[in-house]
Amino acid sequence: MTDDRPVLTTRQGHPVYDNQNQRTVGARGPATLENYHFIEKLSHFDRERIPERVVHARGATAFGYFEAHGTVGDRPVAELTRAKLFQEKGKRTELAIRFSTVAGGRDSSEVARDPRGFAVKFYTEDGNWDLVGNNLAVFFIRDAIKFPDFIHSQKPDPKTFERQVANRVFDFISQTPEALHMISIVFSPRGIPASYRHQQGFGVNTYKWVNAAGETTLVKYHWIPKQGVKSLTAEDAAKIQATELGSHTKDLYESIEAGDFPEWELNVQLMDDHDHSELDFDPLDDTKVWPEEVFPLHPVGRMVLDRTPENFFLENEQIAFGTGVLVDGLDFSDDKMLVGRTFSYSDTQRYRVGPNYLQLPVNQPKGTTVATNQRDGQMSYAVDGGQNPHINYEPSLLGGAVEGPKPDHDELGPEIRGRLTRKRIDRTNDYQQAGEHYLLIEQWERDDMVANFIDALGQCDRMIQERMVWHLLMCEDELGLRVGEGIGLSPDDVRHLEPLPTQTLTDDEKARLSNLGKNGPRDVTGKVMTHCVPNERVTA
Ligand code: HEM
């Protein structure tokens, strides 16, 4: 015991002189109801959990900074975006990052086969910018309306709560051919990163940059780790999770505390802002990468993580990211996933954390003064820095906040016309990039992917297996043949299957289908592995 330790108090500041015994009538009870200390202690405990995130429940936060290069290739960045954080070489912006797994609950294994969330909050002088991405370059679906179904397929059976993961996941995937590209990455070793420090990050969706003249450019974001990319096989992951479920959080925390600060280079790919009818994919389709040999990566700055949270709950459970959180010079594209995401994040956070979640220190903008006319609501805490104590409306002659300067002109992006409709995009091209991915990765990654598919599909119903082998053959003969062989299915066993009712095959795809299993390898001459820097196997 030392004299400098604080005296235990209640939340009201009353000193507590007995924290071992509740107040009772006589030593054996009964208890009394006016026992403020006891009731406050238990009732606070009863409320110590908030709902876990519906996805990405398990995660780890760290803090650091972004340092801009001021250029994009050999051009000043200002030619493409007026976003202030990118402008000057050496300019630093504070940031928070939360890495996560997607499907499991708050205490689930961090070496599960799953994408990893890669969400960065930049506290810029123009307010916050959230870049909410993943460690894999593409996504499973391209229309936000499918997200709840997709996630339900990844979660336990709602009656038995059994996690028959494979059968549920592949039931959905087998009916969702756009997922084949993402599935081919998740079932490669990149589906189990060795740690949060050894993985790439991607914005995944297409965004826009806007310059001072209002001109717009399509942009995709890539984070490349200076530590390199390292992954685990399922076997090695099993050894790790046998003794430690939180290996990634532990690794991140310990390396930063030891002064080994992880670092990533932020790169962008750029495209003129139109629909690019010359491409065999749609630039707004998040199931596709933009080929790097055509759209090269340009470094724009680096991120260094040099601080761990003071408190896990305050800074990891209550941090809230959203794709709608953009600053001047950065904008949305018309990507149909992005609009759904933008609604969903702040909607869930008002429920999960509370309507005043943006007043919490980890979510508050830091480089700017907040002056809204929003007041009150549950757990309202902060008085906005620029707030007039009396005038909480606008316009007003009496005082209060006024509108900022208007931009001189509208954005000069393309004009959009069309009828209201419900339609899939043209240029779905669901198999090509998945097949190319299989051919471009290293042999050990191909072998691992095949083994992982055999293992997972081996647990599925026959009709799901048949459709999945059909899809894999449509991606790449060798992949479909090897996986098929592993679960006892040949091309002849699946040839009878018609395309799905939701599919419209292109002429190329029809030709592949008529020759299923005998098409020979796709031509990948001159292609580079756009979204994947080399991957090193780590053994446990
Ligand atoms: C329409 C599709 C999507 C919907 C509706 C959606 C919805 C959500 C929701 C509701 C959360 C929980 C947020 C919270 O409780 O704070 C979440 C978290 C997250 N999502 Fe999505 N998501 C979608 C697609 C994606 C995609 C494509 C990516 C990757 C590019 C992604 C990355 C993340 C990340 C990283 C988090 C965790 C953020 C954190 O660490 O707090 N999501 N998503």
XYZ file of C-alpha atoms and ligand atoms in Angstrom:
583
model
C 0.000 0.000 0.000
C 1.314 3.462 -0.824
C -0.036 6.835 0.254
C -0.283 8.238 -3.273
C -3.002 5.787 -4.374
C -6.426 7.435 -4.832
C -9.280 6.644 -2.484
C -12.006 4.538 -4.099
C -15.180 6.587 -4.660
C -18.646 6.156 -6.136
C -19.421 7.936 -9.418
C -20.821 10.761 -7.278
C -17.390 11.211 -5.701
C -18.329 9.795 -2.296
C -15.453 7.915 -0.642
C -16.079 4.181 -0.240
C -14.922 2.801 3.077
C -16.183 -0.753 2.623
C -16.091 -2.379 -0.806
C -16.422 -5.938 0.559
C -19.794 -5.904 2.366
C -23.112 -4.494 1.233
C -25.250 -2.673 3.813
C -27.637 -5.069 5.603
C -29.817 -5.220 8.672
C -27.523 -7.300 10.831
C -24.586 -9.245 9.452
C -26.800 -11.997 7.928
C -29.164 -9.632 6.003
C -31.709 -8.719 4.712
C -30.260 -6.027 2.445
C -31.610 -2.497 2.321
C -32.760 -0.858 -0.908
C -31.324 2.579 -0.244
C -27.795 1.159 -0.435
C -26.574 3.634 -3.088
C -23.023 2.341 -3.445
C -24.095 -1.293 -3.894
C -26.918 -0.561 -6.354
C -24.863 1.880 -8.408
C -22.039 -0.645 -8.652
C -24.236 -3.522 -9.852
C -26.411 -1.457 -12.159
C -23.381 0.036 -13.894
C -21.967 -3.449 -14.303
C -25.284 -4.590 -15.797
C -24.836 -1.983 -18.537
C -21.140 -2.477 -19.282
C -21.665 -3.990 -22.720
C -22.951 -2.233 -25.789
C -24.138 -4.325 -28.735
C -21.164 -5.732 -30.585
C -20.771 -4.679 -34.196
C -23.058 -6.723 -36.451
C -19.929 -7.410 -38.550
C -16.255 -6.770 -37.703
C -17.013 -7.338 -33.997
C -13.480 -8.392 -33.096
C -10.856 -5.725 -33.701
C -7.844 -3.806 -32.496
C -7.238 -0.062 -32.639
C -3.955 1.842 -32.893
C -3.016 5.478 -33.470
C -0.386 7.249 -35.540
C 0.006 9.697 -38.373
C -0.177 10.051 -42.140
C 2.629 11.915 -43.898
C 1.885 13.236 -47.391
C 4.276 13.204 -50.373
C 2.514 16.157 -52.063
C 2.727 14.409 -55.439
C 1.042 11.703 -57.498
C 3.697 10.218 -59.751
C 5.480 13.254 -61.204
C 2.457 15.597 -60.816
C 1.563 17.820 -57.875
C -1.378 16.187 -56.114
C -3.326 19.479 -56.380
C -3.896 18.776 -60.094
C -6.167 15.912 -59.033
C -7.525 16.673 -55.571
C -7.798 19.734 -53.394
C -8.004 17.612 -50.207
C -5.706 19.459 -47.832
C -4.120 16.460 -46.131
C -2.406 15.378 -49.382
C -1.039 18.742 -50.513
C 2.362 19.499 -48.971
C 5.295 17.140 -48.845
C 5.913 16.123 -45.225
C 2.519 17.342 -43.929
C 1.355 15.114 -41.060
C -2.240 14.272 -40.116
C -3.138 12.356 -36.947
C -5.062 9.143 -37.464
C -6.686 6.159 -35.785
C -6.928 2.725 -37.368
C -9.049 -0.274 -36.444
C -8.164 -3.684 -37.852
C -10.749 -6.431 -37.501
C -12.024 -9.805 -38.566
C -15.482 -9.828 -40.161
C -17.686 -12.797 -39.384
C -16.855 -13.884 -35.826
C -18.103 -12.429 -32.548
C -16.181 -10.150 -30.206
C -14.034 -12.941 -28.698
C -13.637 -15.114 -31.791
C -10.359 -16.354 -33.282
C -8.215 -13.789 -35.064
C -6.680 -16.415 -37.339
C -10.010 -17.425 -38.895
C -10.236 -17.547 -42.688
C -11.941 -14.224 -43.250
C -11.225 -10.804 -44.763
C -9.681 -8.325 -42.315
C -11.146 -4.847 -41.830
C -8.726 -1.974 -42.396
C -10.529 1.213 -41.292
C -8.578 4.471 -41.029
C -9.847 7.729 -39.500
C -7.809 10.793 -40.523
C -8.332 13.748 -38.153
C -7.771 16.447 -40.817
C -8.020 20.232 -40.497
C -11.195 20.031 -42.603
C -12.805 17.475 -40.285
C -12.587 13.690 -40.297
C -12.006 11.451 -43.296
C -12.713 7.730 -42.844
C -11.289 5.292 -45.366
C -13.123 2.089 -44.423
C -11.505 -0.758 -46.285
C -10.431 -4.375 -46.093
C -7.151 -6.258 -46.540
C -8.368 -7.848 -49.788
C -8.830 -5.782 -52.921
C -12.353 -6.786 -53.927
C -15.644 -7.757 -52.306
C -18.153 -10.633 -52.491
C -21.140 -8.680 -53.842
C -21.674 -5.566 -55.914
C -25.105 -4.378 -54.756
C -25.671 -3.329 -51.126
C -29.151 -4.891 -51.090
C -27.485 -8.325 -50.875
C -25.333 -7.529 -47.832
C -27.669 -8.776 -45.048
C -28.194 -12.096 -46.905
C -24.490 -12.498 -47.491
C -23.646 -11.838 -43.840
C -26.427 -14.140 -42.582
C -24.860 -16.930 -44.653
C -21.584 -16.378 -42.761
C -23.185 -16.481 -39.320
C -24.478 -19.434 -37.273
C -27.801 -21.163 -37.983
C -30.446 -18.980 -36.285
C -32.191 -21.995 -34.699
C -29.347 -24.224 -33.533
C -26.648 -21.531 -33.461
C -24.405 -24.140 -35.015
C -21.658 -22.702 -37.197
C -22.001 -25.012 -40.224
C -19.969 -22.393 -41.969
C -19.064 -24.147 -45.183
C -22.531 -25.311 -46.194
C -24.164 -21.936 -45.478
C -21.362 -19.879 -47.048
C -21.149 -21.958 -50.218
C -24.928 -22.255 -50.483
C -24.993 -18.470 -50.894
C -21.794 -18.238 -52.971
C -22.903 -20.955 -55.374
C -25.862 -18.708 -56.283
C -23.727 -15.535 -56.403
C -21.170 -15.827 -59.214
C -19.896 -12.269 -58.669
C -18.335 -13.608 -55.421
C -15.956 -15.968 -57.243
C -13.119 -13.454 -57.479
C -13.233 -12.623 -53.762
C -13.667 -16.284 -52.818
C -10.566 -17.181 -54.834
C -8.603 -14.728 -52.677
C -10.191 -15.615 -49.312
C -9.484 -19.324 -49.916
C -5.860 -18.621 -50.834
C -3.380 -18.147 -47.952
C -4.213 -14.414 -48.016
C -7.455 -15.388 -46.282
C -5.422 -15.857 -43.065
C -2.872 -13.038 -42.639
C -0.013 -13.809 -40.225
C -0.780 -10.588 -38.336
C -2.505 -7.226 -38.784
C 0.940 -5.730 -39.496
C 1.637 -8.053 -42.416
C -1.321 -7.375 -44.645
C -2.296 -4.945 -47.369
C -5.263 -2.609 -47.154
C -7.690 -1.450 -49.845
C -10.492 1.081 -50.075
C -12.145 -1.584 -52.323
C -14.938 0.710 -53.540
C -14.248 3.346 -56.177
C -14.191 6.950 -54.933
C -13.565 10.311 -56.629
C -10.968 12.991 -56.275
C -12.030 16.582 -56.991
C -9.561 19.382 -57.793
C -9.924 23.141 -57.284
C -11.563 23.535 -60.696
C -14.197 20.901 -59.783
C -12.739 18.306 -62.169
C -13.253 14.729 -60.973
C -11.106 11.588 -61.275
C -12.020 8.032 -60.228
C -9.682 6.663 -57.561
C -8.954 3.379 -55.791
C -6.817 3.257 -52.638
C -4.145 0.652 -51.782
C -2.126 0.391 -48.550
C 1.143 -1.563 -48.888
C 2.876 -2.701 -45.669
C 6.601 -1.937 -45.365
C 6.783 -5.068 -43.160
C 5.820 -7.224 -46.182
C 2.806 -9.504 -46.604
C 2.817 -12.733 -44.597
C 0.136 -15.393 -44.337
C -0.668 -18.637 -42.551
C -1.932 -21.942 -43.835
C -5.040 -23.386 -42.163
C -2.844 -25.925 -40.386
C -0.596 -23.264 -38.861
C -3.590 -21.118 -37.934
C -5.124 -24.102 -36.106
C -1.973 -24.437 -33.995
C -2.074 -20.754 -33.053
C -5.757 -20.608 -32.147
C -5.432 -23.735 -30.020
C -3.720 -21.581 -27.397
C -4.496 -17.939 -28.316
C -7.628 -16.508 -29.958
C -6.381 -12.926 -29.932
C -2.991 -13.388 -31.615
C -3.359 -10.408 -33.997
C -4.367 -7.912 -31.289
C -1.514 -9.111 -29.080
C 1.018 -8.835 -31.905
C -0.082 -5.298 -32.833
C -0.089 -4.084 -29.244
C 3.243 -5.645 -28.339
C 5.105 -4.456 -31.405
C 3.957 -0.836 -30.990
C 4.711 -0.888 -27.251
C 8.192 -2.245 -28.085
C 8.804 0.710 -30.440
C 8.555 -1.419 -33.597
C 6.145 0.886 -35.411
C 4.376 -0.643 -38.421
C 4.195 1.433 -41.575
C 2.183 1.376 -44.811
C 2.541 3.294 -48.077
C -0.745 4.691 -49.430
C -1.018 4.296 -53.209
C -3.757 5.343 -55.598
C -4.919 4.102 -58.971
C -6.587 6.723 -61.131
C -9.058 6.650 -64.031
C -10.809 9.408 -65.957
C -14.320 9.880 -64.611
C -16.560 8.082 -67.111
C -17.836 4.556 -67.645
C -14.870 3.290 -69.745
C -16.857 1.213 -72.223
C -13.500 -0.014 -73.627
C -12.885 -2.101 -70.476
C -14.272 -5.606 -69.979
C -15.395 -4.648 -66.458
C -17.174 -1.689 -64.901
C -14.844 0.662 -62.982
C -17.521 1.011 -60.283
C -17.785 -2.759 -59.740
C -16.172 -3.644 -56.408
C -15.743 -7.295 -57.413
C -13.023 -6.195 -59.844
C -9.477 -4.884 -59.624
C -8.167 -2.297 -62.048
C -5.274 -4.021 -63.892
C -2.070 -2.504 -62.631
C -0.296 -2.779 -65.990
C -2.900 -0.312 -67.342
C -3.631 1.730 -64.203
C -0.357 1.912 -62.231
C -0.096 2.539 -58.506
C 1.097 6.006 -57.417
C 2.347 6.557 -53.847
C 0.790 9.590 -52.122
C 1.940 9.242 -48.498
C 2.819 6.921 -45.653
C 1.094 5.857 -42.432
C 2.999 5.091 -39.229
C 1.336 3.534 -36.158
C 3.121 4.589 -32.965
C 0.528 4.520 -30.166
C -1.761 1.938 -28.571
C -5.144 2.763 -26.990
C -5.349 3.981 -23.395
C -8.580 2.048 -22.996
C -9.856 -0.744 -25.215
C -13.567 -0.026 -24.740
C -13.387 3.742 -25.270
C -11.185 3.597 -28.317
C -11.873 0.231 -29.923
C -15.482 -0.591 -29.081
C -16.780 2.977 -29.395
C -14.759 4.144 -32.399
C -17.118 4.582 -35.337
C -16.146 4.712 -39.012
C -18.291 5.396 -42.058
C -17.884 5.667 -45.809
C -19.893 8.920 -45.786
C -17.196 10.634 -43.746
C -15.301 12.499 -46.494
C -13.534 15.859 -46.639
C -13.492 18.537 -49.327
C -11.663 17.245 -52.418
C -12.723 13.597 -51.827
C -16.088 12.314 -53.015
C -18.270 9.260 -53.627
C -18.552 7.480 -56.926
C -21.905 6.038 -58.048
C -20.835 2.537 -56.919
C -24.076 0.875 -55.725
C -22.325 -0.731 -52.755
C -20.943 2.539 -51.537
C -24.329 4.201 -51.196
C -25.638 1.284 -49.113
C -22.562 1.281 -46.922
C -22.835 5.011 -46.391
C -26.366 4.639 -45.001
C -25.552 1.570 -42.909
C -22.545 2.733 -40.864
C -23.950 5.810 -39.146
C -27.341 4.101 -38.823
C -25.855 1.188 -36.862
C -23.636 3.505 -34.794
C -26.605 5.578 -33.592
C -28.050 2.282 -32.331
C -24.825 0.579 -31.224
C -23.105 3.484 -29.466
C -25.884 6.091 -29.201
C -27.101 9.185 -31.058
C -24.262 11.335 -29.734
C -21.491 8.914 -30.725
C -19.683 11.693 -32.586
C -19.129 13.593 -29.325
C -16.871 10.847 -27.954
C -13.191 11.844 -27.978
C -12.106 9.077 -30.367
C -14.753 10.103 -32.915
C -14.539 13.891 -32.523
C -12.765 15.847 -35.245
C -9.477 17.175 -33.882
C -8.088 19.637 -36.411
C -11.220 21.799 -36.640
C -13.928 23.439 -34.516
C -17.357 21.803 -34.496
C -20.327 24.209 -34.518
C -23.542 22.350 -35.257
C -27.015 23.400 -34.136
C -27.599 19.860 -32.915
C -28.231 19.786 -29.186
C -29.354 17.291 -26.592
C -30.204 13.623 -27.043
C -29.098 10.682 -24.930
C -25.706 11.085 -23.254
C -25.110 14.508 -24.794
C -21.735 15.451 -23.383
C -19.637 17.917 -25.342
C -20.478 21.587 -25.831
C -19.401 22.261 -29.432
C -16.409 24.593 -29.488
C -18.054 27.082 -31.834
C -21.457 26.924 -30.143
C -23.473 30.031 -29.268
C -25.109 29.189 -25.915
C -28.456 30.734 -26.959
C -28.855 30.518 -30.729
C -29.264 26.917 -31.886
C -30.770 27.692 -35.286
C -29.676 29.218 -38.581
C -30.244 31.764 -40.185
C -30.286 34.287 -37.359
C -29.608 38.021 -36.956
C -28.843 37.463 -33.272
C -25.778 35.252 -33.626
C -24.838 31.591 -33.928
C -23.030 29.695 -36.638
C -23.205 30.837 -40.278
C -22.745 28.943 -43.550
C -19.191 28.567 -44.878
C -18.020 29.921 -48.244
C -19.764 28.270 -51.212
C -17.686 26.540 -53.911
C -17.444 28.721 -57.055
C -18.947 26.021 -59.243
C -20.496 22.547 -59.238
C -18.399 19.459 -59.685
C -17.651 18.754 -63.328
C -18.236 14.982 -63.213
C -20.300 13.256 -65.904
C -24.023 13.989 -66.166
C -26.127 10.957 -65.265
C -29.423 10.141 -67.003
C -31.590 7.046 -66.834
C -34.969 5.594 -65.901
C -35.660 4.308 -62.409
C -34.987 0.587 -62.614
C -33.763 -2.531 -60.800
C -31.056 -4.017 -62.968
C -27.741 -5.767 -62.702
C -24.861 -3.843 -64.298
C -23.709 -4.870 -67.806
C -20.126 -6.202 -67.973
C -20.465 -8.590 -65.013
C -17.440 -10.687 -66.195
C -17.546 -12.742 -62.995
C -14.943 -15.401 -63.791
C -12.003 -13.837 -65.638
C -10.189 -12.064 -62.808
C -10.756 -15.043 -60.475
C -9.147 -17.375 -63.044
C -6.278 -14.963 -63.640
C -5.746 -14.673 -59.893
C -5.323 -18.444 -59.641
C -2.758 -18.447 -62.452
C -0.751 -15.456 -61.216
C -0.169 -16.471 -57.578
C 2.739 -18.689 -56.534
C 2.547 -22.484 -56.653
C 2.361 -22.879 -52.835
C -0.569 -20.446 -52.766
C -2.360 -22.321 -55.578
C -1.880 -25.634 -53.759
C -3.117 -24.124 -50.516
C -6.187 -22.640 -52.246
C -7.086 -26.005 -53.802
C -6.668 -27.779 -50.444
C -8.840 -25.160 -48.702
C -11.614 -25.478 -51.289
C -11.534 -29.269 -51.040
C -11.730 -29.096 -47.274
C -14.624 -26.598 -47.213
C -16.612 -27.983 -50.145
C -16.114 -31.485 -48.755
C -18.495 -30.420 -45.954
C -21.218 -29.212 -48.346
C -24.318 -30.808 -49.823
C -23.865 -32.421 -53.236
C -25.888 -29.843 -55.177
C -23.732 -27.055 -53.699
C -20.536 -28.954 -54.551
C -21.679 -29.457 -58.143
C -22.503 -25.799 -58.702
C -19.216 -24.686 -57.094
C -17.133 -27.014 -59.303
C -19.053 -25.662 -62.315
C -18.158 -22.087 -61.263
C -14.500 -22.966 -60.583
C -14.210 -24.578 -64.017
C -15.676 -21.402 -65.512
C -12.882 -19.481 -63.725
C -9.994 -21.741 -64.682
C -9.858 -25.371 -65.823
C -6.993 -26.401 -63.593
C -8.652 -24.981 -60.475
C -11.995 -26.657 -61.203
C -10.359 -29.959 -62.175
C -8.169 -30.131 -59.052
C -10.945 -29.172 -56.639
C -13.411 -31.437 -58.452
C -11.017 -34.360 -58.204
C -10.618 -33.716 -54.461
C -14.365 -34.051 -53.854
C -15.097 -36.662 -56.492
C -16.616 -34.561 -59.293
C -15.481 -34.397 -62.921
C -16.544 -31.826 -65.553
C -18.921 -34.480 -66.939
C -20.694 -34.607 -63.576
C -21.538 -30.899 -63.732
C -21.831 -30.274 -67.486
C -25.612 -30.659 -67.362
C -26.006 -27.562 -65.169
C -27.578 -24.557 -66.890
C -26.329 -21.039 -66.096
C -28.117 -19.582 -63.071
C -31.400 -17.764 -63.821
C -29.713 -14.553 -62.620
C -26.825 -14.944 -65.082
C -26.479 -13.666 -68.636
C -23.345 -15.250 -70.058
C -21.211 -13.374 -72.562
C -20.180 -15.087 -75.808
C -16.770 -15.847 -74.267
C -18.389 -17.396 -71.214
C -20.771 -19.458 -73.389
C -17.738 -20.758 -75.297
C -16.020 -21.706 -72.012
C -19.153 -23.470 -70.835
C -19.458 -25.537 -74.009
C -15.857 -26.686 -73.496
C -15.940 -27.073 -69.704
C -12.697 -28.547 -68.374
C -10.988 -28.440 -71.768
C -10.431 -24.734 -72.348
C -6.742 -24.711 -71.375
C -5.176 -21.968 -69.252
C -6.255 -18.356 -69.734
C -3.644 -16.111 -71.333
C -2.032 -14.022 -68.597
C 0.951 -12.816 -70.639
C 1.945 -9.303 -69.544
C -0.521 -9.292 -66.626
C 0.629 -8.470 -63.132
C -0.942 -9.500 -59.863
C -2.642 -6.157 -59.406
C -3.816 -6.379 -55.875
C -1.244 -8.691 -54.350
C 2.336 -7.933 -53.410
C 4.363 -11.131 -52.814
C 3.228 -13.288 -49.948
C 5.480 -15.113 -47.496
C 4.364 -18.233 -45.639
C 4.830 -18.071 -41.878
C 4.872 -21.343 -39.985
C 3.539 -21.617 -36.463
C -23.251 -2.872 -48.657
C -22.236 -3.453 -48.113
C -21.851 -3.234 -46.685
C -22.616 -2.912 -45.617
C -24.108 -2.666 -45.586
C -21.730 -2.833 -44.473
C -22.137 -2.598 -43.196
C -21.326 -2.560 -42.099
C -21.758 -2.371 -40.735
C -23.203 -2.204 -40.304
C -20.670 -2.369 -39.953
C -20.611 -2.201 -38.442
C -20.202 -0.773 -38.144
C -20.227 -0.432 -36.693
O -20.927 -1.108 -35.921
O -19.557 0.557 -36.321
C -19.535 -2.544 -40.811
C -18.237 -2.549 -40.387
C -17.177 -2.550 -41.250
N -17.216 -2.696 -42.628
Fe -18.818 -2.871 -43.749
N -20.463 -3.098 -44.882
C -20.498 -3.344 -46.229
C -19.436 -3.629 -47.037
C -18.143 -3.464 -46.677
C -17.024 -3.474 -47.570
C -17.093 -3.647 -49.083
C -15.926 -3.237 -46.802
C -14.510 -3.107 -47.239
C -14.162 -2.339 -48.198
C -16.349 -3.068 -45.437
C -15.526 -2.783 -44.384
C -15.935 -2.638 -43.080
C -15.028 -2.447 -41.976
C -13.517 -2.316 -42.034
C -15.807 -2.390 -40.824
C -15.308 -2.260 -39.388
C -15.163 -0.811 -38.992
C -14.616 -0.733 -37.588
O -13.501 -1.238 -37.378
O -15.297 -0.188 -36.720
N -17.703 -3.213 -45.391
N -19.961 -2.681 -42.121
